[in-house]
Amino acid sequence: MKTIKASGIGNPIDRIEGHLKVTGKAKYASEFPVENMVYAQGVNSTIAKGKITSIDTSEAEKLDGVLAVITYKNAEKLKNYPKDMTNFSLTTVAPVFQDRQVHYYGQYIACVVAETFEQAQYACRLVKVTYEEETPDIHLDKNRGKAYKPGDSADFSRGDMDAGMREADVTLEQTYTTPIEHQQPMELHAAIVNWNDGKVKMYANQQILNQATTSISETFGIPKEDVQIITPYIGGGFGSKLNVYKHITMATMASKMIGRPVQITVTRHQMFTNTGMRQFDEQEMRLGAKKDGSLTALAHHTTSHTAKNLQYFEACGNVSKMLYKTPNNAVTHRLIPLNIQCPSSMRAPGEATGSFALESAIDELAWKLKMDPIDFRIKNDTQVDMGADKPFSSRLLVECLRIGANKFGWENRKMQPGTNKKGNWLIGYGVSAASRRAPYMKTSAKVVLELNEAAVNANIKMDATDIGTGTYTIVAQTVSEYLGIPVENVKVEIGDSEFPVTPGSGGSWGAASYCNGARKACENAIAELKKKQNITESEEIEVAELLQQNNLTTFEAEGTAEPSEEYKKHSVFSFGANFTEVWVDKDTGMYRIKRMVNVGSAGKILNPKTAYGQIIGGLTMGAGMVIAERTRVEPNYGNFITRTLADYHVPVNLDLANIDVVFLPEDDKIANEMGVKGIGELGITSVAASIANAIFNATGKRMRDLPITPEKLIEAGLEPGVA
């Protein structure tokens, strides 16, 4: 089959949708022109626990332009309203206004619908609510007695931890904490919903359309085929747009009630209280090793919080099941129900936070063993996932560490902390290993071919989504590759739930799944055209000629790609290594990230330019975990003190470093036929640990509580010494 290498897979071409975005022509959820549209805004509770005793909407209803105020008094009673604690899943039913109970500060208690956005916002302030207030549970320490095991998958063990610790020559027991964080993508959560004759059509920035249609269908008790979601572009998600949240339910309910399309936009303030967050994690690590560096035991125990009526937990310990060769292993997760909104997925949920604890502890144990931290990691490398009892499909972690060390200049690192100085600056080097499962999921696609003067144009359709990561471009490159046509001749249509089903964007499965689905559709098209002319499969012939021989100007084919039996017998992961150089001012505690090197083994790289952008974004978020990102809970009332981007700080250009990204060549055909693996979450994994480890190498101070602020360094005392 002839291919056009100038535009196919592996080339760093520009985003094909880039011009639309920079000129403002790419339409996001709240930007579609819909006739007769009205606006909805949610009203938030001002207590964290209690019951509504009265809600006066009369003043709001009298305001010009106000069409309705929805509360528990007049809301549609949803049949699938879960009365008891339920798991937060991708298809969770999202009820709202079903009773008078308040479970957390900021919970939606009313919804105003008006002719204009401004009228709706103003009317929200006129809704008067009184409560029977109760003392909320908002402190982890005060409620530890309520901790519980959130299901069978929460715990794991192999071997005998106590025996492993007794066998060890050197042991480590430390606790690491990571704070509540919020995703805060640039595009606000929004939707335009039209309930018409029992059917729902909406423009909504949902990452996974098939699951979202199921959630809406089950919430309102209507057939799934009567729900259509359109979302051609999403302005970032980071996990916050995986699930259907209550603003979608409110807008759908409002549209059904008043018989007009309803637009709802979650404010930036409400995105702190109503669209999920990364939960606080307290992680206790126990490690043991022989003098030669062989691990004998590794335990990872996580305590987190969840909501009172909804359960979610970050599987922080999963990384500790598989990353190193450890005969004795124990992983547990415990949840404490609090009157705080339910946590949810945030980029690399579990791995981003769990790797901070694991890779910090590994570094600490290497220091106690007086081993180079890279040598210690390599000593305990394994080609078998001991947590799943399966071989890895491929694992180049050792290569990532060695190549990264060479590129970074690790040989210049001084092992003794605090001995590398330049003026007032203490200079440190840090390293961490990274891993992230690289899922591949069943994906369908349709390709439509059109012959025009010996040139073939192709239109590929699937319900995939682009959350800013380059989906349009890599899918177009895949079609270009497998049809042998220029990428300029490929049109990509995604983001419509009526297109062939995909797993959506999330969990680092998007690229591998989408592109293999597109590949299969293209291969089927060629195979079917050849079959019509009795042409053997192995014979190379251009697709234009195939259409001509069949006397066709148009042709379409569908294809579905899914994991092989061999895939199911292996553990499929992407691996990487992070290297960081930090400079710490010994008097002020201020520090600068000077250099970062990231080396990854993530299968075939479809587009080095978009892949590089993904890693840069991950490194930035990882740096944010260390530098500043933290959402504080007010200790008396349970609201978030940190509730705008004015006080929730994220990294800016001056906070970041000179960054080198290296992708190792890897051909893992067990992962999938194209050998593609996910990188979206690998980029953030263990970045925080590499920075914390560099700070230790600079100062001799172990910082186990994120974020690492100058205040904490000053409190620790910056005179170098043994931690």
Short mmCIF file of C-alpha atoms in Angstrom, two decimals, residues 48-49 133-139 143 308 339 636-638:
data_model
loop_
_atom_site.label_atom_id
_atom_site.label_comp_id
_atom_site.label_asym_id
_atom_site.label_seq_id
_atom_site.Cartn_x
_atom_site.Cartn_y
_atom_site.Cartn_z
CA ALA A 48 -22.14 22.46 54.48
CA LYS A 49 -24.69 20.31 56.30
CA GLU A 133 -28.06 23.89 60.13
CA GLU A 134 -26.05 20.98 61.52
CA THR A 135 -22.39 20.75 62.48
CA PRO A 136 -20.59 19.49 59.37
CA ASP A 137 -17.91 16.82 59.31
CA ILE A 138 -15.05 18.62 57.55
CA HIS A 139 -11.95 17.52 59.47
CA ASN A 143 -13.49 11.65 61.80
CA LYS A 308 -21.47 11.81 52.43
CA ASN A 339 -19.39 17.22 54.14
CA ASN A 636 -15.53 26.11 60.62
CA TYR A 637 -17.98 26.29 57.73
CA GLY A 638 -16.61 23.82 55.18
#
